[in-house]
mmCIF file of C-alpha atoms in Angstrom:
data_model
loop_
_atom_site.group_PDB
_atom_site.id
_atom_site.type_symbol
_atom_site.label_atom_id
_atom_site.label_comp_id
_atom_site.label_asym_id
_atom_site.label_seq_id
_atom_site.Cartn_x
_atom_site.Cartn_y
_atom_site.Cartn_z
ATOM 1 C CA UNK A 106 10.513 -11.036 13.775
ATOM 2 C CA UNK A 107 10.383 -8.208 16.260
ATOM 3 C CA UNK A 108 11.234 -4.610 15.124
ATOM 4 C CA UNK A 109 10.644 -0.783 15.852
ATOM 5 C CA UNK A 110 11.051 1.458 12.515
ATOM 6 C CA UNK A 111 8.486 3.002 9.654
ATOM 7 C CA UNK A 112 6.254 1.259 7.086
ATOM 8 C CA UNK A 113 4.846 2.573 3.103
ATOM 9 C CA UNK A 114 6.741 4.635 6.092
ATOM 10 C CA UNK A 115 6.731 4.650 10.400
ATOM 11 C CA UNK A 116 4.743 2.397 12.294
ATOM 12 C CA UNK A 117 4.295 -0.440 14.864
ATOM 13 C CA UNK A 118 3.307 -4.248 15.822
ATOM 14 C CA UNK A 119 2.565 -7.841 14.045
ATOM 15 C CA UNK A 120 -0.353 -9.527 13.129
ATOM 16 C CA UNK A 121 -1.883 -11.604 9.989
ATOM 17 C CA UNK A 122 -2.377 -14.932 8.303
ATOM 18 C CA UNK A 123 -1.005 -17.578 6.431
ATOM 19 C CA UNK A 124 0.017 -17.025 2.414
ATOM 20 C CA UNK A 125 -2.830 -19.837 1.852
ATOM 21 C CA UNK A 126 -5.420 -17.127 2.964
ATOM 22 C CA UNK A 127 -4.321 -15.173 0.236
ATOM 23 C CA UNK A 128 -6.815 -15.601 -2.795
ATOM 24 C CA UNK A 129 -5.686 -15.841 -6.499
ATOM 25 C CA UNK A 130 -7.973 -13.385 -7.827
ATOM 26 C CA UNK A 131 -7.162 -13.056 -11.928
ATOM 27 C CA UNK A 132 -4.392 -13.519 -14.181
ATOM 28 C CA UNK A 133 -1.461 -11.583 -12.597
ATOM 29 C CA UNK A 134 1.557 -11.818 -14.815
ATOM 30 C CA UNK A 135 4.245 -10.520 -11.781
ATOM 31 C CA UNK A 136 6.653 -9.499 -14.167
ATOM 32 C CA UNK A 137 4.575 -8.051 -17.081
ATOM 33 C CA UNK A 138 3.045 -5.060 -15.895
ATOM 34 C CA UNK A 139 5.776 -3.001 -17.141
ATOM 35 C CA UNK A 140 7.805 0.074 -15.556
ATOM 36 C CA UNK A 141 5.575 2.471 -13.890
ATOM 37 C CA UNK A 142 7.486 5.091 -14.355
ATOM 38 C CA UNK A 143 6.528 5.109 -17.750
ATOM 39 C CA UNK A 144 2.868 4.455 -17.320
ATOM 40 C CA UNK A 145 1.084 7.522 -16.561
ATOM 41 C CA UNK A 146 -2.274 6.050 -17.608
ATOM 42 C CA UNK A 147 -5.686 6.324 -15.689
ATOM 43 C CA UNK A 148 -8.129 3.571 -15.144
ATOM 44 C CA UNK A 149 -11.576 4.410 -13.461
ATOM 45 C CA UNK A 150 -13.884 2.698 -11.035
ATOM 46 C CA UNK A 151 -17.406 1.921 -11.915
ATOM 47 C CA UNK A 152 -19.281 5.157 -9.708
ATOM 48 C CA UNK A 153 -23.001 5.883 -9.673
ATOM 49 C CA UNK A 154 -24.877 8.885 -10.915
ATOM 50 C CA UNK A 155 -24.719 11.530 -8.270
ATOM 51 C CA UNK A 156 -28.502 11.622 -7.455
ATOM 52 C CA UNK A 157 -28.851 8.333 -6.670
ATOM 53 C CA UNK A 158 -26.080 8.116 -4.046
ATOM 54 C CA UNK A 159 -27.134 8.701 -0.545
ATOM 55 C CA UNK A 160 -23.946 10.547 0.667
ATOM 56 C CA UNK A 161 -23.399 12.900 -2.816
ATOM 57 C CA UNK A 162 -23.987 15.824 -0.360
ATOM 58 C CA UNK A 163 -20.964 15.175 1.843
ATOM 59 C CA UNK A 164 -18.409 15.792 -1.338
ATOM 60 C CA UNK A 165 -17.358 19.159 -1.648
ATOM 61 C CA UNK A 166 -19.417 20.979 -4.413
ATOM 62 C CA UNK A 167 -16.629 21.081 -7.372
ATOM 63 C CA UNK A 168 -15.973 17.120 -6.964
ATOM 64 C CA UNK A 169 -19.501 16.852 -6.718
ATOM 65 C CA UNK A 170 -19.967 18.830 -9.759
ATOM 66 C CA UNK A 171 -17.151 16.708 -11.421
ATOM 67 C CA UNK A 172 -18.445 13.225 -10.506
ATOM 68 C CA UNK A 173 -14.953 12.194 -10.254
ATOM 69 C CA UNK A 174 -12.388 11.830 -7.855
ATOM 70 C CA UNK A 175 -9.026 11.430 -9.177
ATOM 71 C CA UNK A 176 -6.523 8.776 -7.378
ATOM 72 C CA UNK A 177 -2.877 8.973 -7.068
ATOM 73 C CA UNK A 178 -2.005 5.229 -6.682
ATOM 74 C CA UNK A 179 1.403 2.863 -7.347
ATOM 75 C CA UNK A 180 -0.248 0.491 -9.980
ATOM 76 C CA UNK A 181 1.985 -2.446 -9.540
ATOM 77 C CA UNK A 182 1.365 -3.603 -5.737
ATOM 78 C CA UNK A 183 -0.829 -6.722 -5.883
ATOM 79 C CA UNK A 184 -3.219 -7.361 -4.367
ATOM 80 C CA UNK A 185 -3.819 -4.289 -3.261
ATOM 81 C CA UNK A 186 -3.685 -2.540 -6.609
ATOM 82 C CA UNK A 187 -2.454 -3.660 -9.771
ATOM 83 C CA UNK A 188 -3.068 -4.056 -13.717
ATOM 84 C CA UNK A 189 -4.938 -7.628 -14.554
ATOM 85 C CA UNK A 190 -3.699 -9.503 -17.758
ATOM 86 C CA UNK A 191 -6.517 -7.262 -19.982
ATOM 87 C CA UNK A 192 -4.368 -4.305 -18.490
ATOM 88 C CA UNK A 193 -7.341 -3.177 -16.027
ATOM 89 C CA UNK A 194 -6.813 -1.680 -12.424
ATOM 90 C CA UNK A 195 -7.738 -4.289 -9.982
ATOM 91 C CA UNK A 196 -7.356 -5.010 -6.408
ATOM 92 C CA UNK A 197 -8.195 -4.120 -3.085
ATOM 93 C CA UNK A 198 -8.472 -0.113 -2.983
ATOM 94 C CA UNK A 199 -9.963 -0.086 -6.751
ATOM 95 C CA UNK A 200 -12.267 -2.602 -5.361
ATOM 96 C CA UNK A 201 -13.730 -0.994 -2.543
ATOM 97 C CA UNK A 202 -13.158 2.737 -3.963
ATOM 98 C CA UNK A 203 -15.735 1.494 -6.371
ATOM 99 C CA UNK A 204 -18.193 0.542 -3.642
ATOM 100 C CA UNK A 205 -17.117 4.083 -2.173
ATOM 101 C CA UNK A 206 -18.082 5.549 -5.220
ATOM 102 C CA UNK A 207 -21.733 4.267 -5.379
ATOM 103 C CA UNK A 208 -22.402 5.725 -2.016
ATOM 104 C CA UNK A 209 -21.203 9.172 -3.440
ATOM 105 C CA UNK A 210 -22.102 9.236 -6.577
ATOM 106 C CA UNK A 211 -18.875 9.373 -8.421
ATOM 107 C CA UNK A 212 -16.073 8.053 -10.197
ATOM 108 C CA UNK A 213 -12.772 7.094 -8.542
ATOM 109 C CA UNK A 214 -10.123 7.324 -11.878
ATOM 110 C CA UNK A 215 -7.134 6.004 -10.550
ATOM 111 C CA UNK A 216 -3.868 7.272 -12.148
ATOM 112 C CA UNK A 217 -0.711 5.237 -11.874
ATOM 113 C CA UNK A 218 2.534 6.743 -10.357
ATOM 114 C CA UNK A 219 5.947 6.073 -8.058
ATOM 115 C CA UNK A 220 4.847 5.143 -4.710
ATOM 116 C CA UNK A 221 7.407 7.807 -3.252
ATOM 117 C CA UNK A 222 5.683 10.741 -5.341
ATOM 118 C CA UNK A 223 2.341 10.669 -4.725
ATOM 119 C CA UNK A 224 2.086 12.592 -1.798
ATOM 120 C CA UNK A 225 3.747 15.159 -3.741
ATOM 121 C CA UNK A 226 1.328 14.620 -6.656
ATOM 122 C CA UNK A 227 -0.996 15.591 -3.587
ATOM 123 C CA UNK A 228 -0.029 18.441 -3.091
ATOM 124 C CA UNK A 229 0.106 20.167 -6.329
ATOM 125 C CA UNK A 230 -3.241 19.164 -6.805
ATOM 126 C CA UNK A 231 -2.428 16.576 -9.214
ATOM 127 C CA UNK A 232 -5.029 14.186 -7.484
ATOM 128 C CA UNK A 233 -7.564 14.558 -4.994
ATOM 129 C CA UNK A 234 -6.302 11.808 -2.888
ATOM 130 C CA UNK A 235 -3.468 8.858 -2.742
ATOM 131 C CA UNK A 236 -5.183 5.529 -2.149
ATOM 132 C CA UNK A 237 -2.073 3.228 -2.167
ATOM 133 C CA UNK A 238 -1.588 0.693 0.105
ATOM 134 C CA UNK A 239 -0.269 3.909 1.901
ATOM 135 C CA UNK A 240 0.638 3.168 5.970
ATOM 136 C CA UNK A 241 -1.040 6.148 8.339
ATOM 137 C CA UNK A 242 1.662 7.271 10.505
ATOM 138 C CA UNK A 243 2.155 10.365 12.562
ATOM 139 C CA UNK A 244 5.761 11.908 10.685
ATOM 140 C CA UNK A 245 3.038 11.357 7.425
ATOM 141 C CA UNK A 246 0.027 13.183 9.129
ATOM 142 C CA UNK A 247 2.695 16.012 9.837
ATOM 143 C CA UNK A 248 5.158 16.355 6.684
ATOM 144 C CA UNK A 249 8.236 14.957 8.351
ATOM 145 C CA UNK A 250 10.810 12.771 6.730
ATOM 146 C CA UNK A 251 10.725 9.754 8.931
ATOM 147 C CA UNK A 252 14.965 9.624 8.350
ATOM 148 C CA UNK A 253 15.881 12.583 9.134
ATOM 149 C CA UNK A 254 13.138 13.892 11.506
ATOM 150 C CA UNK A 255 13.015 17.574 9.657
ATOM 151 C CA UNK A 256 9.730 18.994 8.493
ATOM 152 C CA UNK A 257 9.388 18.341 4.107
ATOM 153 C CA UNK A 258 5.777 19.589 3.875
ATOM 154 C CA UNK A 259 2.463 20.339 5.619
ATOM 155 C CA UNK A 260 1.471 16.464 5.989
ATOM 156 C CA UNK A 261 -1.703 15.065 5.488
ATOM 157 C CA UNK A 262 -5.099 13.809 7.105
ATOM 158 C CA UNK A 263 -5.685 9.666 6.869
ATOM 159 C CA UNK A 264 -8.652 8.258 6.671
ATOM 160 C CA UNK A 265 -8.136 4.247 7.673
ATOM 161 C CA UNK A 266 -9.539 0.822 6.331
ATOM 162 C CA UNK A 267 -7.211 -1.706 6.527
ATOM 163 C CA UNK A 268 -4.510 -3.142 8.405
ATOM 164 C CA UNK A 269 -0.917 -4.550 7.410
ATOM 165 C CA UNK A 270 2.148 -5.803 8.595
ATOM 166 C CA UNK A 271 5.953 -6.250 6.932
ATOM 167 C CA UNK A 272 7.059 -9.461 5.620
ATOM 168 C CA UNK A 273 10.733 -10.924 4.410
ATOM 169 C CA UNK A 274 10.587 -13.194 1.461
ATOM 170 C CA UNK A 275 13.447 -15.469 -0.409
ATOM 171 C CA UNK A 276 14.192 -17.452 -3.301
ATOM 172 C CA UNK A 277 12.257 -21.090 -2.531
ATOM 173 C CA UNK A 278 15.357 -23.150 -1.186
ATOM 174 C CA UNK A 279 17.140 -20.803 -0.524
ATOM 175 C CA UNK A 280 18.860 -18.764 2.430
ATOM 176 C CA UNK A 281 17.164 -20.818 4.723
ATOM 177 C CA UNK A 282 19.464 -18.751 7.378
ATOM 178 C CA UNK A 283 17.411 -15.612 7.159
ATOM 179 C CA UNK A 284 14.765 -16.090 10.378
ATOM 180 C CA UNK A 285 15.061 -12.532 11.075
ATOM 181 C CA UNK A 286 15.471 -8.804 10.564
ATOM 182 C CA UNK A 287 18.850 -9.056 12.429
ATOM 183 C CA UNK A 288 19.851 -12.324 10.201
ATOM 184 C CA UNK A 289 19.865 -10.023 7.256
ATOM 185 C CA UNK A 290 23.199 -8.224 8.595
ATOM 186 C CA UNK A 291 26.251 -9.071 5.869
ATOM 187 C CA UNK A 292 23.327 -9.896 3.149
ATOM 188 C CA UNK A 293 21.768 -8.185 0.503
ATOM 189 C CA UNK A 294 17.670 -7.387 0.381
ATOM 190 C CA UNK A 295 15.864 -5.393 -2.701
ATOM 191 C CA UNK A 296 12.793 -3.291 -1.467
ATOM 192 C CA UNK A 297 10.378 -0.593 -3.211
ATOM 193 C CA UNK A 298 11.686 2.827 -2.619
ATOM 194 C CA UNK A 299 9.685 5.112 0.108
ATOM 195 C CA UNK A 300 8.162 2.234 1.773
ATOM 196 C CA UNK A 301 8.442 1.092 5.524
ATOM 197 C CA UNK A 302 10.634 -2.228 4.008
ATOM 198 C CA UNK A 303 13.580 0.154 3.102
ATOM 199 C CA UNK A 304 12.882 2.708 6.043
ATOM 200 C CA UNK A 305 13.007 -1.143 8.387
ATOM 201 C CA UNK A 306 16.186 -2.469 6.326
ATOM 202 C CA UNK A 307 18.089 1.125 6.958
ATOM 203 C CA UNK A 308 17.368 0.896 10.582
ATOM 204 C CA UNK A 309 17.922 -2.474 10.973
ATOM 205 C CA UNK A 310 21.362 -2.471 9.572
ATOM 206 C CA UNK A 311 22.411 0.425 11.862
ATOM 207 C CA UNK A 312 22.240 -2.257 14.361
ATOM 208 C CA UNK A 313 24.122 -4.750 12.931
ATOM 209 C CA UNK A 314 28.008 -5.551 14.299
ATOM 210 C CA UNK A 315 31.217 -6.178 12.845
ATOM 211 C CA UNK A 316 30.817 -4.242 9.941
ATOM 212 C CA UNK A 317 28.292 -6.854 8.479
ATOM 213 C CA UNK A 318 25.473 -3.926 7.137
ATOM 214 C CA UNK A 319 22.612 -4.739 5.262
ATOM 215 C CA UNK A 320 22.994 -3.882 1.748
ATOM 216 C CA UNK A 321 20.085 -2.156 0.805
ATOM 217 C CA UNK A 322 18.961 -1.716 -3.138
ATOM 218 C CA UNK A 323 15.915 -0.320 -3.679
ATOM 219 C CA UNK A 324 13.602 0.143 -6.872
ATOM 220 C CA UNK A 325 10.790 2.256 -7.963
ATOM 221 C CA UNK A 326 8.283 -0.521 -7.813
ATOM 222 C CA UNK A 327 7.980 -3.647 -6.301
ATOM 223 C CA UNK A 328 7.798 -5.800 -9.278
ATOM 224 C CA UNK A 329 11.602 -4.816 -10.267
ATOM 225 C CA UNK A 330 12.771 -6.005 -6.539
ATOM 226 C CA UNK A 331 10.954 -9.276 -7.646
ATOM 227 C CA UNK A 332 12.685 -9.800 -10.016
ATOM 228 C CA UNK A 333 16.070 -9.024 -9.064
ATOM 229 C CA UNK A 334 15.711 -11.456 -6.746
ATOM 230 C CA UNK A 335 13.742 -14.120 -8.277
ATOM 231 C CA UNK A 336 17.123 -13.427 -10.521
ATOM 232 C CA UNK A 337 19.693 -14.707 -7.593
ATOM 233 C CA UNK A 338 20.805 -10.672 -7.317
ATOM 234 C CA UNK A 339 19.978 -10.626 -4.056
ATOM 235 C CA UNK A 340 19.103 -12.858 -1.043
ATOM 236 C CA UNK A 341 15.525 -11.019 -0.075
ATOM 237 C CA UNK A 342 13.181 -9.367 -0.233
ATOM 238 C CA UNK A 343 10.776 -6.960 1.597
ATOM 239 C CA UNK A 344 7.195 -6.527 1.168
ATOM 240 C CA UNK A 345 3.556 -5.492 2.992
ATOM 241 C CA UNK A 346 2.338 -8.680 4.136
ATOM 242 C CA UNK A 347 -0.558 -8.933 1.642
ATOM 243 C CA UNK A 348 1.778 -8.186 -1.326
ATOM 244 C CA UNK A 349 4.538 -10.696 -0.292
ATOM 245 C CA UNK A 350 2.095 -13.766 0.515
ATOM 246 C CA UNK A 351 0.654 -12.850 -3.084
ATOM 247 C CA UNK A 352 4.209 -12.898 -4.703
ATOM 248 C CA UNK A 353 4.772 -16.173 -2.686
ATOM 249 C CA UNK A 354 1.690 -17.471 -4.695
ATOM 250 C CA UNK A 355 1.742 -16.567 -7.884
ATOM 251 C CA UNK A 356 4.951 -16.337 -9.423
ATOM 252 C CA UNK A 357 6.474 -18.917 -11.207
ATOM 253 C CA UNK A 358 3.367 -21.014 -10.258
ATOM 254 C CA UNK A 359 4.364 -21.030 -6.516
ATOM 255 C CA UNK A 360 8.261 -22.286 -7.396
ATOM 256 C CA UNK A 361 9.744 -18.958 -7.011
ATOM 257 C CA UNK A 362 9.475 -17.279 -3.618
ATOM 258 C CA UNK A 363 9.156 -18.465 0.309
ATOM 259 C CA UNK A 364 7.933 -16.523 3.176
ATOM 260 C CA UNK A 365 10.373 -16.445 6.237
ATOM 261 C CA UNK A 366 10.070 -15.768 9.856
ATOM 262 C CA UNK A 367 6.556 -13.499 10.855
ATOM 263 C CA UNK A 368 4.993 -10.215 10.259
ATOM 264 C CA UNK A 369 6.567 -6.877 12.374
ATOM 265 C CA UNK A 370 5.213 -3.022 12.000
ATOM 266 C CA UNK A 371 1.718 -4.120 11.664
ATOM 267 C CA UNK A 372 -0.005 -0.844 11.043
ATOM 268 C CA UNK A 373 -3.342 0.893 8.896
ATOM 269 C CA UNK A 374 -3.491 1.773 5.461
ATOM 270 C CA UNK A 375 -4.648 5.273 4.953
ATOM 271 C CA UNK A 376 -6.673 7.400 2.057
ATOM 272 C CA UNK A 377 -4.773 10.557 2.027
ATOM 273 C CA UNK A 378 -6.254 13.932 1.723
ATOM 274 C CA UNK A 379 -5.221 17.308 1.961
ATOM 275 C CA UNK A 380 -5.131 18.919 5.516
ATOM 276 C CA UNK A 381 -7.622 21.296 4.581
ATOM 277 C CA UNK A 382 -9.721 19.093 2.426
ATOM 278 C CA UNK A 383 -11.258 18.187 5.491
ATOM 279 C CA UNK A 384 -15.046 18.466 3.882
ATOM 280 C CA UNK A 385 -13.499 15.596 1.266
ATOM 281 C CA UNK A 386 -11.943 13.547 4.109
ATOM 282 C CA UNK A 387 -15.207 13.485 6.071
ATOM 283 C CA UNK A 388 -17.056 12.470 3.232
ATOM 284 C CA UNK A 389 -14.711 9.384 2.501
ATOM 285 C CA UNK A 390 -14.656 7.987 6.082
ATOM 286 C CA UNK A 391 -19.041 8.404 5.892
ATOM 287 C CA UNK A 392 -18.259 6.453 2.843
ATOM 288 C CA UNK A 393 -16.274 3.813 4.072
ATOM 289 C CA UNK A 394 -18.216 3.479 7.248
ATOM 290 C CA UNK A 395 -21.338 2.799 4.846
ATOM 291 C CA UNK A 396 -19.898 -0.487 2.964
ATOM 292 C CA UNK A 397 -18.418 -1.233 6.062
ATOM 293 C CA UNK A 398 -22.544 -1.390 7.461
ATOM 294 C CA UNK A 399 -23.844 -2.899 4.684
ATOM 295 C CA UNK A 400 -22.059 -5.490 4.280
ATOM 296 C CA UNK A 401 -19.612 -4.702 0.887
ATOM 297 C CA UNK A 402 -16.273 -3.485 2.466
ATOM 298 C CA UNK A 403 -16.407 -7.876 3.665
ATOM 299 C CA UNK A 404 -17.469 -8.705 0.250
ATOM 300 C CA UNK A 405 -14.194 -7.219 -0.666
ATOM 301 C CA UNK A 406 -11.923 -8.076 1.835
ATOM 302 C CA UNK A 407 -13.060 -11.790 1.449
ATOM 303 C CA UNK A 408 -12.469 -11.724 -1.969
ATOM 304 C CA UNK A 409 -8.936 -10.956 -2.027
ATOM 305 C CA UNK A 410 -8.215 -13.355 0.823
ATOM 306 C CA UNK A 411 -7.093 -10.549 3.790
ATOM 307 C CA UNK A 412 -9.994 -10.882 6.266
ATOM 308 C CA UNK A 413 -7.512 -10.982 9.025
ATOM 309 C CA UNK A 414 -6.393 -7.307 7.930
ATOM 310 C CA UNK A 415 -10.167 -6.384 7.490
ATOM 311 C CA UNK A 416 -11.455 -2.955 10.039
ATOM 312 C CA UNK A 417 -14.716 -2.934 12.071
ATOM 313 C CA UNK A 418 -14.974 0.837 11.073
ATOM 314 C CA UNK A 419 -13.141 3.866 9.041
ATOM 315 C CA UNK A 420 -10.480 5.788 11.430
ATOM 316 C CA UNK A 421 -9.231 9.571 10.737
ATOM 317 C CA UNK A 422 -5.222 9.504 11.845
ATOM 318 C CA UNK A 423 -5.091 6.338 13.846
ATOM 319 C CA UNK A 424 -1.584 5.666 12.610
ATOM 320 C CA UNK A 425 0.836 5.872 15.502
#
C-alpha cells in the first residue's frame, strides 16, 4: 500500500515484519477488557528507590520528590499497552517505562484514558506525560489539528523509541478484494478515533471517484472496531502495525482476522511532555538511551515480538 496522510496522527513511509514475529505474550481476552471510557483506573510500574538510580538527578525536583510519574495512556492497544486476563497493565511502553523507572528512581503509574484526550489530559496537568503508542509528528510537536491545519494548542516535545507503520485487516475469508488503501473506496472500515487509521481513511476517500467514499466509523478504542467487524458490520479494519498483527493472532484463536496488502506511514512513537517540561523530557530520553546501552530496551522489544520496529537510540522530535 502506498499513501501520504497522518498516523496516532501525520506521518510518513513503510516498513515491518510478518504477523508470525509477533509474540503471544499472556492471556489477552480481545474483547474483555471492557469500555475505557469507563475505566479511569491506574496501574503502576515496578520503579526503584530514588537513591539507588543513577539518573534520579535528571528529574525535576517535585517528581523527584514524588517518586512517581504519572502516565496518560489508552489501556486497550495490545501489544503496546493493554490489561492482561488478572486485569494488570502490560505491554510494550509499561514494559520498558518500568526499566525507565529503575534508572530514575521512580514509579511510572499509568492511568487509562481515550486515546484522543490525552494530550489534553496533558495539558491540564492531569499527567506528567502520554506514553501511548502515540506517533511523533510535526502538526503534534506544534498544536495543530492535522484536518484542518489551524493551531488547537501549544503542542508538545517527543521523545522517540520505537517505530510503526499502518496496517488494513479483514474478516479471515473475506473481502479478499481489499489490496489497497484505494480498494477501500465504496466499502466500509471501523478505526479508533484520533489515530493516523481514521486521519489515512478520511484522506484516502477524498480521492476516491464516482461517488464510491469510504465510509468511515470510528470508536473510542480499538477493541470496539474489533469487534464490529469481527461482527460482519464492516469490511475492515485499521490498525498500527504491531496492534493489527496481534489482533490477527489472537482472536478467536487465529480464525477471526487476516492481514491485507503492506504497511504505509511508517513513523516513531513518541513520550509526550510538556513544551516547557523540557528538564523532564531530557531526563526521559537519558533514560531511554540507558536501557537502550545496557542491553534492556532489546530485552523488551524481543519479548513482544517487534524487533524490526526496535531504535538504536532515543530521538527528541524526529517525527516528520
Amino acid at each position: 500500500m502506498t499513501a501520504s496522510s497522518t498516523r496516532r496522527t501525520t506521518a510518513a513511509r513503510s516498513r515491518f515484519a510478518a504477523v508470525g514475529s509477533i509474540a503471544v505474550a499472556g492471556a489477552l481476552i480481545l474483547t474483555g477488557c471492557g469500555d475505557q471510557t469507563k475505566d479511569n483506573g491506574s496501574e503502576s510500574t515496578d520503579g526503584a528507590t530514588t537513591s539507588a538510580a543513577p539518573l534520579a538527578d535528571k528529574l525535576p525536583k517535585e517528581i523527584r520528590d514524588k517518586g512517581v510519574i504519572k502516565v496518560g495512556s489508552d489501556i486497550a492497544y495490545a501489544p503496546v499497552e493493554f490489561k492482561d486476563s488478572s486485569g494488570k497493565t502490560v505491554g510494550i511502553d509499561p514494559d520498558l517505562a518500568d526499566a525507565m523507572g529503575k534508572q530514575l528512581g521512580v514509579t511510572f503509574q499509568f492511568e487509562n484514558g481515550t486515546f484522543d484526550s490525552l494530550i489534553t489530559g496533558l495539558r491540564s496537568k492531569r499527567y506528567d506525560i502520554a506514553m501511548s503508542a502515540m506517533t511523533d509528528t510535526k502538526d503534534r510537536q506544534e498544536g495543530i489539528d492535522s484536518e484542518t491545519g489551524k493551531k488547537v494548542g501549544e503542542g508538545v516535545d517527543f521523545v522517540d523509541y520505537f517505530t510503526a507503520g499502518v496496517s488494513i485487516y479483514t474478516q479471515k475469508g473475506k473481502n479478499t478484494d481489499i489490496k489497497t488503501w484505494s480498494d477501500l473506496c465504496g466499502k466500509k472500515i471501523v478505526v479508533q478515533r484520533g489515530t493516523v487509521s481514521e486521519d489515512l481513511a478520511k484522506s484516502e476517500s477524498k480521492k476516491c471517484t464516482g461517488g464510491k467514499k469510504i465510509t468511515i466509523e470510528s470508536f473510542d478504542n480499538d477493541q470496539q472496531a474489533q469487534t464490529r467487524l469481527r461482527a460482519g458490520g464492516a469490511d475492515a479494519g485499521s490498525s498500527d502495525f504491531p496492534v493489527a498483527a496481534y489482533a490477527v493472532k489472537t482472536s478467536g484463536g487465529g480464525n477471526d482476522f487476516q492481514l491485507v496488502g503492506e504497511q504505509v506511514e511508517a513513523a516513531p512513537y513518541g513520550i509526550a511532555v510538556a513544551k516547557n517540561n523540557t528538564e523532564l523530557r531530557d531526563a526521559l530520553k537519558a533514560a531511554l538511551d540507558a536501557v537502550i546501552a545496557n542491553g534492556e530496551y532489546d530485552k523488551v522489544i524481543k519479548k513482544w515480538g517487534v524487533e524490526d520496529g526496535a531504535v538504536k537510540e532515543a530521538t527528541i522530535n524526529g517525527g516528520k
